Coordinates of C-alpha atoms and ligand atoms in Angstrom, one line a residue:
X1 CA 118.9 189.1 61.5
X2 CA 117.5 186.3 63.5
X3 CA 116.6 187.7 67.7
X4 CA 116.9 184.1 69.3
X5 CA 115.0 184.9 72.2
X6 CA 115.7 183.9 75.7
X7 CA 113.5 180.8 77.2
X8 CA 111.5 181.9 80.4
X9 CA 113.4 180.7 83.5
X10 CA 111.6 179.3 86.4
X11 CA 112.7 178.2 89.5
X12 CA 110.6 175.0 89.2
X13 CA 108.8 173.3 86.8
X14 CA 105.8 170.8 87.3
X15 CA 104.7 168.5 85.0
X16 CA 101.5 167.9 85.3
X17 CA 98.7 169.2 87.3
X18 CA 96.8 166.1 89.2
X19 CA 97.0 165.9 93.2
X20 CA 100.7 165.2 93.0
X21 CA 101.4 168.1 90.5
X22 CA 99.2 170.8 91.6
X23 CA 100.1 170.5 95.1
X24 CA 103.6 170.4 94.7
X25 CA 103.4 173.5 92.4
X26 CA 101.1 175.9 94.7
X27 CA 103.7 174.7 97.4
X28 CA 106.2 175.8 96.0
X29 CA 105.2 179.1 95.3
X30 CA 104.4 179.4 98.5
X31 CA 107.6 179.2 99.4
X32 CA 108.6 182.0 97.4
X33 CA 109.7 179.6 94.4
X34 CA 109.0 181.0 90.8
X35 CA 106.7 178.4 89.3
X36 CA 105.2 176.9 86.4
X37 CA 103.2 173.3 86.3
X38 CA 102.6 172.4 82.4
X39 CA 99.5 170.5 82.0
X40 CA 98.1 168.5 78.8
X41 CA 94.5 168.3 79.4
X42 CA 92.2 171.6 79.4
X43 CA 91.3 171.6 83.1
X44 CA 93.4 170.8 85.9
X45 CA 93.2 168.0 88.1
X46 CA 94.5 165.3 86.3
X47 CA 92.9 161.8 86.7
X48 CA 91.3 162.0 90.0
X49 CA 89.6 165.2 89.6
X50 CA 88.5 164.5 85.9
X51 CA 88.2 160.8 85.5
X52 CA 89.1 159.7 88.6
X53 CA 88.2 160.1 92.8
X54 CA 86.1 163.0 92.2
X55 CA 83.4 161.9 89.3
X56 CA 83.0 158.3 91.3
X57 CA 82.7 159.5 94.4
X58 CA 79.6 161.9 92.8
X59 CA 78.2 158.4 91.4
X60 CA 78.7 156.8 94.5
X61 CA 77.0 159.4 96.4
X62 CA 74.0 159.7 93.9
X63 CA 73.4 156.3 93.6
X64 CA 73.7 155.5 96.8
X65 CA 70.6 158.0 97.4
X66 CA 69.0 156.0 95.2
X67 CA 69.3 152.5 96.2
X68 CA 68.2 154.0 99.5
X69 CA 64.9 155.8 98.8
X70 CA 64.3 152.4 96.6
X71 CA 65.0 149.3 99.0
X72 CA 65.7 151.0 102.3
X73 CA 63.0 154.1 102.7
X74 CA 60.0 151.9 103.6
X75 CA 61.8 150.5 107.0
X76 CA 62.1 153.4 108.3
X77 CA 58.6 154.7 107.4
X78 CA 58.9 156.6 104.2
X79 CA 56.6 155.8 101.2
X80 CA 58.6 156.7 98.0
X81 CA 59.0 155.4 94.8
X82 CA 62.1 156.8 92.8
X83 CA 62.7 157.1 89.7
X84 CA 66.3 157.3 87.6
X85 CA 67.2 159.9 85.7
X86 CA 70.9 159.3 84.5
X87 CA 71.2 161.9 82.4
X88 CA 70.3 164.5 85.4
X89 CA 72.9 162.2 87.5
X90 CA 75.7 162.4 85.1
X91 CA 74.9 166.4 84.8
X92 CA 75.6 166.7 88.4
X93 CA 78.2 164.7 88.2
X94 CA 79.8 166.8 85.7
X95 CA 79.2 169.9 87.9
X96 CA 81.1 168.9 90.3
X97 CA 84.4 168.1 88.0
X98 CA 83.9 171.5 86.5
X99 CA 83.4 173.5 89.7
X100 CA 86.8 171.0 91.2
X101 CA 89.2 171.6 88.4
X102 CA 88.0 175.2 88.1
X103 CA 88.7 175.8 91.5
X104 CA 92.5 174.7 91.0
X105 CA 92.7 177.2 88.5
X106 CA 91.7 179.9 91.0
X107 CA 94.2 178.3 93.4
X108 CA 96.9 178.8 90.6
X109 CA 96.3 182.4 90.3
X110 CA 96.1 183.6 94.0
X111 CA 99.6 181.6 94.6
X112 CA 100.9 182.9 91.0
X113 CA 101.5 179.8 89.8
X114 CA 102.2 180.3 86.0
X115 CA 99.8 178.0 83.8
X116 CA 101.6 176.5 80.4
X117 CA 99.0 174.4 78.6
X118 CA 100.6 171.7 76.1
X119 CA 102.6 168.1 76.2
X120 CA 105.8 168.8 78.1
X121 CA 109.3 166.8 76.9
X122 CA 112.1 167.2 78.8
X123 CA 115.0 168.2 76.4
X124 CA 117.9 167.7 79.4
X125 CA 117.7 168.5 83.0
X126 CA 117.0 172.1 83.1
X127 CA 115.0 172.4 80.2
X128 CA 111.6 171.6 79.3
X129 CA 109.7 171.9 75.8
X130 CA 106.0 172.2 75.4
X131 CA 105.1 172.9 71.5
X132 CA 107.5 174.7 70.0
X133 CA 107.9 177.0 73.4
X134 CA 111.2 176.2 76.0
X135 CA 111.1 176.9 79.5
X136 CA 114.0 176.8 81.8
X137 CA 114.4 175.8 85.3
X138 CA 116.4 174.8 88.3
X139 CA 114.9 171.8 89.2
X140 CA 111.7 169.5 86.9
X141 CA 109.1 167.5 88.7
X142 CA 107.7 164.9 86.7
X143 CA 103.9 164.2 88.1
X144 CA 102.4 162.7 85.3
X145 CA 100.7 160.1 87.1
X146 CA 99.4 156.9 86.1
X147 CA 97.3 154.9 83.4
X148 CA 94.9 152.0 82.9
X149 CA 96.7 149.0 82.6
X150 CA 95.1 145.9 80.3
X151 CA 95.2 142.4 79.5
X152 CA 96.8 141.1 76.8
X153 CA 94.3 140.9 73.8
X154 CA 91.9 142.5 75.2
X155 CA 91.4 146.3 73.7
X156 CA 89.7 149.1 75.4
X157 CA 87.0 151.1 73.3
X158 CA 85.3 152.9 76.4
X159 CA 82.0 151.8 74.5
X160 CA 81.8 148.3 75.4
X161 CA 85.1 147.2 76.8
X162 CA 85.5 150.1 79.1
X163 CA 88.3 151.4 81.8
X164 CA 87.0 153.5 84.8
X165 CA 86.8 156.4 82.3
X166 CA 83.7 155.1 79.7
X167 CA 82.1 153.5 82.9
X168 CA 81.7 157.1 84.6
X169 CA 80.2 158.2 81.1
X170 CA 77.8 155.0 80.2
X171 CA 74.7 156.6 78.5
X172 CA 72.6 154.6 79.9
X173 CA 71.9 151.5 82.6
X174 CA 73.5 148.3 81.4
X175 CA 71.8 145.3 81.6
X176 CA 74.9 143.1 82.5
X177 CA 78.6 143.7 83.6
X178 CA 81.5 142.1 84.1
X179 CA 84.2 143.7 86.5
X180 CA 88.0 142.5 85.7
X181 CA 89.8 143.1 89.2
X182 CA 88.1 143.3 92.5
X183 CA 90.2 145.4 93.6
X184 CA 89.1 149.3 94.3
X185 CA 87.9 150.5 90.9
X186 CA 85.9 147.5 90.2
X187 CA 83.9 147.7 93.4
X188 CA 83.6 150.9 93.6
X189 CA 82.3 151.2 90.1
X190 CA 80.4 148.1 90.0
X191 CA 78.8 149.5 93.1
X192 CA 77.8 152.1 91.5
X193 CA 75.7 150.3 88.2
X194 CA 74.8 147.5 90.4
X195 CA 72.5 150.4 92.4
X196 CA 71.4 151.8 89.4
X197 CA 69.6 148.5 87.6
X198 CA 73.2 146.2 86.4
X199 CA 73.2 142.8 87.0
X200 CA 77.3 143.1 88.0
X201 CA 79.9 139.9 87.9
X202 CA 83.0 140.6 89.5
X203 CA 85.9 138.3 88.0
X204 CA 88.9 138.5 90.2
X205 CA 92.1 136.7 89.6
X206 CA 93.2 135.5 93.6
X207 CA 90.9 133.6 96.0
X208 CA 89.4 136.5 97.7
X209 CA 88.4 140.9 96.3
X210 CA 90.8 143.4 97.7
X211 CA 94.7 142.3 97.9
X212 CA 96.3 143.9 100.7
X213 CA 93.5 144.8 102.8
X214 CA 93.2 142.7 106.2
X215 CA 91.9 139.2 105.7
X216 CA 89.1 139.8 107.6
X217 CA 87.9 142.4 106.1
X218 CA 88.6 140.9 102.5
X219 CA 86.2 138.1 103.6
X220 CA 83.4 140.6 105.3
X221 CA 83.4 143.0 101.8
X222 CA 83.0 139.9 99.9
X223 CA 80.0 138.8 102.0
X224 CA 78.6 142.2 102.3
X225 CA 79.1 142.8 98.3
X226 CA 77.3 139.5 97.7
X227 CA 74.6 140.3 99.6
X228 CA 74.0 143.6 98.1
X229 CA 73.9 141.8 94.4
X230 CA 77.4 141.1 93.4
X231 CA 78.3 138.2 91.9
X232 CA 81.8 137.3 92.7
X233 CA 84.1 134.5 90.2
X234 CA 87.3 134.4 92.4
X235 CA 90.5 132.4 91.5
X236 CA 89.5 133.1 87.8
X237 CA 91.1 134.6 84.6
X238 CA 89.4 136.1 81.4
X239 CA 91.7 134.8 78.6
X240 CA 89.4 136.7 76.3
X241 CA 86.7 139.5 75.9
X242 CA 85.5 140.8 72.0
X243 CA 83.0 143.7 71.7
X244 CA 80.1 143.1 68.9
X245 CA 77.3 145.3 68.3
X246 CA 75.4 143.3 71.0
X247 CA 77.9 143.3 74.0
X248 CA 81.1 141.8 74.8
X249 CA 81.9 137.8 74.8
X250 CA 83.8 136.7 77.4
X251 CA 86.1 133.5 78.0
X252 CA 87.9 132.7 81.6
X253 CA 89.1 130.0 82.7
X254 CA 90.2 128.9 86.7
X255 CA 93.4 130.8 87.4
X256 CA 94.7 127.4 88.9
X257 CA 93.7 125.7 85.4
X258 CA 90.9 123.7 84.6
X259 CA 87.4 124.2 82.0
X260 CA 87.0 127.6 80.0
X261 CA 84.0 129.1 81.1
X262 CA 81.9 131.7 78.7
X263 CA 79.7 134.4 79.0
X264 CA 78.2 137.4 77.0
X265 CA 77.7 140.7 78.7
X266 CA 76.8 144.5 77.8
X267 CA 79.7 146.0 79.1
X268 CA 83.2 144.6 80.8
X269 CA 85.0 146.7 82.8
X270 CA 88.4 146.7 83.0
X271 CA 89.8 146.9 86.8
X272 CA 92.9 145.2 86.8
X273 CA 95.2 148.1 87.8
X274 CA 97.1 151.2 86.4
X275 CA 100.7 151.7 85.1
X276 CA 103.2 154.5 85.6
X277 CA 102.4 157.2 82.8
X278 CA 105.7 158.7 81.2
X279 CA 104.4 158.8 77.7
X280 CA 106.3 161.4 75.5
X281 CA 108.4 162.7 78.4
X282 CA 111.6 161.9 76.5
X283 CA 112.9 160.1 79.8
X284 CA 114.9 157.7 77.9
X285 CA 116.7 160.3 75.7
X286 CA 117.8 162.5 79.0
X287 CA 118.6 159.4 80.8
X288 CA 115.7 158.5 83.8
X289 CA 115.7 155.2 85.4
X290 CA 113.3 153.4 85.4
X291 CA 112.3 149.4 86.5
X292 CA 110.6 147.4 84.0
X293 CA 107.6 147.8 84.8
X294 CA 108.0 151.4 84.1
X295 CA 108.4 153.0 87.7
X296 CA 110.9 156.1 87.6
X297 CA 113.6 155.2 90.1
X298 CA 114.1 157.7 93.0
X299 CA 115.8 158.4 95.8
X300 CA 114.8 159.4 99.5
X301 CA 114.9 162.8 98.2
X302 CA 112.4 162.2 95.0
X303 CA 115.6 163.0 93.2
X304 CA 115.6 160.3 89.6
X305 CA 118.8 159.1 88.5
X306 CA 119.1 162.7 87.1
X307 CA 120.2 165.7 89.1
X308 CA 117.8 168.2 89.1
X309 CA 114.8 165.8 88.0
X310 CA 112.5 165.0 90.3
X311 CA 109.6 162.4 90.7
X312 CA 106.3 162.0 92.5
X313 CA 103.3 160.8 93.1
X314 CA 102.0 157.3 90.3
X315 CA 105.2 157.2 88.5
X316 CA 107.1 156.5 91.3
X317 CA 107.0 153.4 94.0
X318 CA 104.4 153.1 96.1
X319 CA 100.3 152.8 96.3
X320 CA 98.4 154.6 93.8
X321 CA 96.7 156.9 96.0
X322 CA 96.2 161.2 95.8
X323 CA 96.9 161.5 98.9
X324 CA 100.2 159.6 99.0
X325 CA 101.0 161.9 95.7
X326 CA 99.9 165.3 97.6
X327 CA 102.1 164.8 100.7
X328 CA 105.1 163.7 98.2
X329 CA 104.2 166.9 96.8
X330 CA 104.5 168.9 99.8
X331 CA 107.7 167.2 101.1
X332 CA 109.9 167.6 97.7
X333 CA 108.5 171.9 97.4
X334 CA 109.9 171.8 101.0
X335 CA 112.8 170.6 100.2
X336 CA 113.6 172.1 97.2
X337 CA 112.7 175.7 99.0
X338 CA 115.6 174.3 101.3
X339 CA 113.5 173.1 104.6
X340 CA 113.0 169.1 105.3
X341 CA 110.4 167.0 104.2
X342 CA 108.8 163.9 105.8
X343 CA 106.4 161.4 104.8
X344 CA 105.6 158.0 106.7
X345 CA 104.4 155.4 103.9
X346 CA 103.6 153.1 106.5
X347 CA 100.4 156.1 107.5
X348 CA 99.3 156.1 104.6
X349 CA 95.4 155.5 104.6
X350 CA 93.6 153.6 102.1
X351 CA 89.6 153.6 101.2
X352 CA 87.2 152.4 99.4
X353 CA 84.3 154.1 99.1
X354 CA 81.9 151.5 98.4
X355 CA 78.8 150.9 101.2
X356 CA 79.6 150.0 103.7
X357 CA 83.2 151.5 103.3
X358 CA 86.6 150.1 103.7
X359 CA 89.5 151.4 105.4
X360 CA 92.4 150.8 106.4
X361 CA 96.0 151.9 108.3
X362 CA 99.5 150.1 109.0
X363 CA 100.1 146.2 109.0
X364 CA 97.6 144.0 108.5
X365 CA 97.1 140.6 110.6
X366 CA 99.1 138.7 107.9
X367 CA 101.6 141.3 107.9
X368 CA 102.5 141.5 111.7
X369 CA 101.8 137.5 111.7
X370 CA 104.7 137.2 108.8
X371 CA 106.9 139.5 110.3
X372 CA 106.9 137.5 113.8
X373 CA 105.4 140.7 115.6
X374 CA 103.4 139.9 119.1
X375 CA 100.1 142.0 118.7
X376 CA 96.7 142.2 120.9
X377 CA 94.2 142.8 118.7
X378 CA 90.8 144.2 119.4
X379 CA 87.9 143.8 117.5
X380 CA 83.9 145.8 117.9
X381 CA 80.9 145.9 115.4
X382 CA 78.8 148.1 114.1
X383 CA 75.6 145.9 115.2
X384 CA 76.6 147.0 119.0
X385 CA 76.5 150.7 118.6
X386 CA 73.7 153.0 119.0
X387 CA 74.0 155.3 116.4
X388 CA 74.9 153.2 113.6
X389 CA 71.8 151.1 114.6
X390 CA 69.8 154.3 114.2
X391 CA 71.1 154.5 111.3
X392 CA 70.3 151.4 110.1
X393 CA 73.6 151.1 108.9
X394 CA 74.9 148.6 111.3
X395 CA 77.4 146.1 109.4
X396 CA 80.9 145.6 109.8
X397 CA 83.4 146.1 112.2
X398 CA 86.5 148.4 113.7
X399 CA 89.6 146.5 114.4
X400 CA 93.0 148.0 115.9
X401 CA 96.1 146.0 115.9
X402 CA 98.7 147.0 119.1
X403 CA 102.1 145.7 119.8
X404 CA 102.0 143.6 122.9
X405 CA 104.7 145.3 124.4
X406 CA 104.3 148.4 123.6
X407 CA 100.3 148.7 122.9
X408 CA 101.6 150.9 120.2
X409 CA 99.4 150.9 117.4
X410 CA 100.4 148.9 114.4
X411 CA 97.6 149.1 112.3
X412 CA 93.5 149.7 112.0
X413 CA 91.3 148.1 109.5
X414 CA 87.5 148.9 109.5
X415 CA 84.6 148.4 107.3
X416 CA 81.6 150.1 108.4
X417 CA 79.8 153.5 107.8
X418 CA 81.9 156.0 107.0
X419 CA 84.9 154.1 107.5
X420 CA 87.3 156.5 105.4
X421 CA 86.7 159.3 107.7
X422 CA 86.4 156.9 110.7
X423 CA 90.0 155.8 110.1
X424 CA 91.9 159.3 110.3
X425 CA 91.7 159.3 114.1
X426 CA 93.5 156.6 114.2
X427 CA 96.1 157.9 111.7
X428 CA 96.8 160.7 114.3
X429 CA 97.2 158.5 116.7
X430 CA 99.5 156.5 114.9
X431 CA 101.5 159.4 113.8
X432 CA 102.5 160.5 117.3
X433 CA 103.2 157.1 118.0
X434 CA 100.4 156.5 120.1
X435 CA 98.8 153.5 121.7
X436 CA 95.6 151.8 122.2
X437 CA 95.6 152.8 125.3
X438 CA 95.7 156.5 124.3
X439 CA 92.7 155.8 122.2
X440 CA 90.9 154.1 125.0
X441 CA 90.9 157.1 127.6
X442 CA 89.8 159.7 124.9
X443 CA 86.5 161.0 125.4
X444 CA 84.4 160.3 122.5
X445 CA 81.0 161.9 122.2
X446 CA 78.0 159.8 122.4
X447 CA 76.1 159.1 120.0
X448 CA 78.7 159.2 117.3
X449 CA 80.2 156.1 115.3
X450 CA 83.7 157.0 116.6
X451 CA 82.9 155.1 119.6
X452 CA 83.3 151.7 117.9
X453 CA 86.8 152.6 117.5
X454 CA 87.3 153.8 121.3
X455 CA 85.6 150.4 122.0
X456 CA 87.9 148.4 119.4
X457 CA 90.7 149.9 121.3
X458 CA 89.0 149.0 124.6
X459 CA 88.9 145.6 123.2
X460 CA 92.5 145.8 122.6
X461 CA 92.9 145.0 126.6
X462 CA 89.7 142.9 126.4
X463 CA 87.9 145.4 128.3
X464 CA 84.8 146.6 126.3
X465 CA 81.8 148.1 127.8
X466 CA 79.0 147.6 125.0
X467 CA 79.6 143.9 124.1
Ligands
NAI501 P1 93.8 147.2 92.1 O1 95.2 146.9 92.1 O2 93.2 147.8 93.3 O3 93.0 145.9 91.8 C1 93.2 145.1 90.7 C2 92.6 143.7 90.9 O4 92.6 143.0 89.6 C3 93.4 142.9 91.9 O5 92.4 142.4 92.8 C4 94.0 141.8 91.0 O6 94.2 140.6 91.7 C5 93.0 141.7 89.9 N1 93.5 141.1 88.7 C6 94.7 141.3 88.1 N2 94.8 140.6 86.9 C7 93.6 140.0 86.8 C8 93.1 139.1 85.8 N3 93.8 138.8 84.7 N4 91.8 138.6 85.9 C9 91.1 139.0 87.0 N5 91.6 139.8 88.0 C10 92.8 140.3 87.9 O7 93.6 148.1 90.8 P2 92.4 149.0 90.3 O8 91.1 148.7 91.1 O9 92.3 148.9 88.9 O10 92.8 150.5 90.8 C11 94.0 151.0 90.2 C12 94.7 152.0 91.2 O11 93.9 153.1 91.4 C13 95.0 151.3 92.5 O12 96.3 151.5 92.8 C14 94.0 152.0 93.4 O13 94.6 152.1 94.7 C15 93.8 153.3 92.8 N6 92.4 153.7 93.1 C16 92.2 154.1 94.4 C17 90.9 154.5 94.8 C18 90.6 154.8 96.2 O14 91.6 155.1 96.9 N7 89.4 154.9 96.6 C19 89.8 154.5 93.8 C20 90.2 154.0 92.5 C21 91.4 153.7 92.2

């Protein structure tokens, strides 16, 4: 006789465990939901805490140490000469992943989120298969985030031709690098070698690094990059890189036409951008939209084209971020515990954590320009405020666009020190609507960089004290 036995029923079912997943699953079981989140890898996380944010943001921190004590410790008095050891750097940088992913797994058990390791496939709506085991449950949230996307021709080996993945892992210091995308892998990562020793060559497709960032601050990064090292080929194409034993040959070619250009490197890096991930979900079998490009269709509700299937996070629309995947996270467990949701994709910060740092909120210039939108704008640097001088960390700028009428705030772009944390103030603002003017009459404690953004708003009303 043959005991069929019954599949384990859940509530929900997560698939996958990066920002989007996790979050979404400890959710909600907080809200009393019987869960499960079904993850491929060994540790949680996905991309950002593995590959991804996390391990760069280590690099970025280390090497930034280092580029200090070697180029920037004798101005202010400090006699040091450093000396690299990657293998120590990368060890630390591996520490921190571990001690990341492994606190998810703690967060898993105190909410009694039920682990299931393995490939998930989703059979219909309702049911889900990982190996030969099948789990039931009311509603399946696919999080399976997002993946490097390539050129044609052009294969990634993570030895020589690598994606963000090989170049967090490079055994050693690279003479040369070419970057393909200045966009925010490429500089952050070509930040990174270009402290430690690499001669760095960003290639970039458009006229100017970072599409969709404010003008002005495209064209301050590029100068401030360029100073530090980087060379930049804008309004260029690579029609072809091969790895040899030696390195990487690369052709390119003006994106607007004109004479191939060639040039051999150690390592190319490729920075182009990332695709929706729905690998071996069986999507097309159980019926999920999706565009052409591979984005699962939604609705306002995360809901795909099939009840009871959910999306969030890279595979749907919208930027690439964590964050942005987190809070869909949090607003679909809401929902599906029966409460209401809400996310504003127009608050959504973005950063790059390069040095100095970018950030930004809302429309850009162009934006508000295109759209026919009245705006004040008010500008303040860096070079005017005490502490950053102090610092001696004293480039960029805050700008903080507000509606003439109104003086609501329709968008902040700095690039400065510590312009990712910088920016969240005026998120909040933003979020209850607020307006320059709100900004403006805050008391903001002096000595502190926050007071280039009450000035910027000052400037707003052309009224600031320190310039
Ligand atoms: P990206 O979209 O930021 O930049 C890609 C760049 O490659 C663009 O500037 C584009 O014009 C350029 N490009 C495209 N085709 C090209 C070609 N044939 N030749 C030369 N240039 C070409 O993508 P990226 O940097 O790969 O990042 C992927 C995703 O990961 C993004 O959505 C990003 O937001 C996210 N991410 C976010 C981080 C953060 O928030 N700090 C850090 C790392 C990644």
């Amino acid at each position: 006789m043959v005991i069929k036995q019954m599949a384990e029923k859940f509530d929900v079912i997560v698939i996958g465990a990066g920002p989007g997943g996790y979050v979404c699953a400890i959710r909600c079981a907080q809200l009393g939901l019987k869960t499960a989140c079904v993850e491929k890898r060994a540790t949680l996380g996905g991309t950002c805490l593995n590959v991804g944010c996390i391990p760069s943001k280590a690099l970025l921190s280390s090497s930034e140490k280092f580029e200090e004590a070697e180029h920037h410790f004798e101005d202010i008095g400090i006699e040091a000469k450093p000396k690299l050891n990657l293998g120590k750097m990368m060890q630390f940088k591996d520490g921190v992943v571990d001690a990341n992913t492994k606190g998810i797994e703690f967060l898993f058990k105190k909410n009694k989120v039920t682990r299931i390791e393995g490939a998930a496939e989703i059979v219909e709506a309702g049911k889900v298969k990982v190996g030969k085991d099948e789990y039931e449950a009311d509603s399946i949230v696919i999080a399976t985030g997002s993946d490097v996307a390539t050129l044609p021709g052009i294969e990634i080996d993570e030895e020589k031709i690598v994606s963000s993945t090989g170049a967090l892992e490079l055994k050693e210091v690279p003479k040369s690098m070419v970057v393909i995308g200045g966009g925010v892998i490429g500089l952050e990562m070509g930040t990174v070698w270009r402290r430690l020793g690499t001669e760095v060559t960003v290639v970039e497709y458009l006229d100017q690094i970072l599409p969709g960032m404010d003008g002005e601050v495209r064209k301050e990064s590029q100068k401030l990059f360029k100073k530090q090292g980087i060379d930049f080929k804008t309004g260029m194409k690579v029609t072809s890189a091969k790895a040899s034993k030696k390195g990487v040959d690369l052709t390119m070619e003006p994106a607007a036409g004109g004479d191939e250009e060639k040039m051999s490197v150690d390592i190319v890096l490729m920075a182009v951008g990332r695709k929706p991930y729905t690998d071996g979900l069986g999507l097309d079998k159980v019926g999920v939209e999706m565009t052409d490009r591979g984005v699962i269709e939604t609705d306002e509700f995360f809901e795909t084209s099939v009840e009871g299937i959910y999306a969030i996070g890279d595979v749907i629309k919208g930027p690439m971020l964590a964050h942005k995947a987190e809070d869909e996270g949090v607003v679909l467990a809401e929902m599906l515990a029966g409460q209401s949701g809400h996310i504003d994709y127009n608050l959504i910060p973005g950063v790059v954590y390069t040095w100095p740092e970018v950030a930004n909120v809302g429309k850009t210039e162009e934006q508000l320009k295109g759209e026919g939108v009245a705006y004040n704008a008010g500008k303040f640097p860096f070079m005017a405020n005490g502490r950053a001088r102090a610092m001696g960390m004293s480039d960029g700028f805050v700008k903080i666009l507000a509606d003439k009428k109104t003086d609501r705030i329709l968008g902040a772009h700095i690039i400065g020190p510590n312009a990712g944390d910088l920016i969240q103030e005026v998120v909040n603002v933003m979020e209850f609507e607020g307006t320059a003017e709100d900004i403006a009459r805050t008391c903001h404690a002096h000595p502190t960089l926050t007071e280039v953004v009450k000035e910027a708003a000052l400037a707003v009303h052309k009224r600031p004290i320190h310039i």
